[in-house]
Coordinates of C-alpha atoms in Angstrom, one line a residue:
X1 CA -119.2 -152.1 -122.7
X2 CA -121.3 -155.2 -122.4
X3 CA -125.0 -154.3 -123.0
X4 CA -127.2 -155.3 -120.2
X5 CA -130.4 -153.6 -120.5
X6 CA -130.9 -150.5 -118.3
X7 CA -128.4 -151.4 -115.7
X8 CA -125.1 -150.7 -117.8
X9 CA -123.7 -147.9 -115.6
X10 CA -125.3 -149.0 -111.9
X11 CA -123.3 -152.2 -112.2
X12 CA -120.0 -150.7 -113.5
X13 CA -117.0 -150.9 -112.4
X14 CA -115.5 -147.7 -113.5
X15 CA -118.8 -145.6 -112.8
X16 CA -117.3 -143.1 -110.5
X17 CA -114.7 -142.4 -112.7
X18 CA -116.4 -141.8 -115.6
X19 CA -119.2 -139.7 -113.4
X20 CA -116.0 -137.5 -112.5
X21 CA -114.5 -137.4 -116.2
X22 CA -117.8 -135.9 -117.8
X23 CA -118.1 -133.5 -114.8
X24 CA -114.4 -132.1 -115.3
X25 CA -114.6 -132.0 -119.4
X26 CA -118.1 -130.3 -119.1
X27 CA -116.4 -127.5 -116.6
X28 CA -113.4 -127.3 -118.8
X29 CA -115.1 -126.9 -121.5
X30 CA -118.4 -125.2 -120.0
X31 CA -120.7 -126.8 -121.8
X32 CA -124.0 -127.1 -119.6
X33 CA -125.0 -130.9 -119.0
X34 CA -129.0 -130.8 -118.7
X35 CA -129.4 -134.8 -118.2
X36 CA -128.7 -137.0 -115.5
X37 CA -128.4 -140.3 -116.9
X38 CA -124.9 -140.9 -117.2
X39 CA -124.8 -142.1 -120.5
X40 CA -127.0 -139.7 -122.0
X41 CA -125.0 -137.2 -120.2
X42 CA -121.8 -138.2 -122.2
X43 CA -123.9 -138.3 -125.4
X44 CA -124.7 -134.7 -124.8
X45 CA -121.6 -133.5 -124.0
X46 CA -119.7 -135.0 -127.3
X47 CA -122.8 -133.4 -129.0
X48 CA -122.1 -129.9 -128.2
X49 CA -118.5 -130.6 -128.2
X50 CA -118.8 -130.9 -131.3
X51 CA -121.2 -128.3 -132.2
X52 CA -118.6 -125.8 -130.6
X53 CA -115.7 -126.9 -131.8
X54 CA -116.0 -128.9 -135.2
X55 CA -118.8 -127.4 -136.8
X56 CA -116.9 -123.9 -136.4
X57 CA -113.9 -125.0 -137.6
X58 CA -115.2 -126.7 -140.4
X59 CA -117.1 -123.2 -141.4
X60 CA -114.3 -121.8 -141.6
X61 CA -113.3 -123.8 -144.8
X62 CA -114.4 -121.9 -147.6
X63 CA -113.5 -122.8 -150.9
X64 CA -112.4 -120.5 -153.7
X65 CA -112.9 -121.2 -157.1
X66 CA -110.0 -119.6 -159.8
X67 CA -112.3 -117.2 -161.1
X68 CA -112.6 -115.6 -157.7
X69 CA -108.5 -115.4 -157.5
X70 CA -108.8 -113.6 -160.9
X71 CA -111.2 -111.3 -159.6
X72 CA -108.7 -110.5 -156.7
X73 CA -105.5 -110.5 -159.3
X74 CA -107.1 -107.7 -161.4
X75 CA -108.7 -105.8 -158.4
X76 CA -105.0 -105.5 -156.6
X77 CA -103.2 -104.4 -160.4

């Protein structure tokens, strides 16, 4: 998007559209938009898009060394 100051989304072209895509992904995904400036609007929606979805997943990823798989071996002889 060409930057032009203040003005980028009163002047664009594909404004309504992109007003009606952040409304349906924030309802889909009901994440609560709190800011009325469409681009800071999309900037908080990928921000707690991500703070739901990727942070948890990545969680979720724990690492286990081989002395803990040892520990397990012995404990299930």
């Amino acid at each position: 998007m060409e930057e032009r100051g203040n003005n980028r989304c009163r002047d664009c072209v594909v404004k309504e559209s992109c007003l009606s895509a952040v409304k349906v992904i924030s309802k889909e995904t009901k994440i609560k938009l709190r800011r009325e400036n469409l681009r800071e609007a999309w900037e908080e929606l990928i921000e707690e898009a991500w703070s739901k979805i990727v942070n948890p997943a990545v969680a979720l990823n724990v690492s286990i060394s081989q002395t803990d798989l040892l520990d397990v071996k012995a404990d299930s002889k």
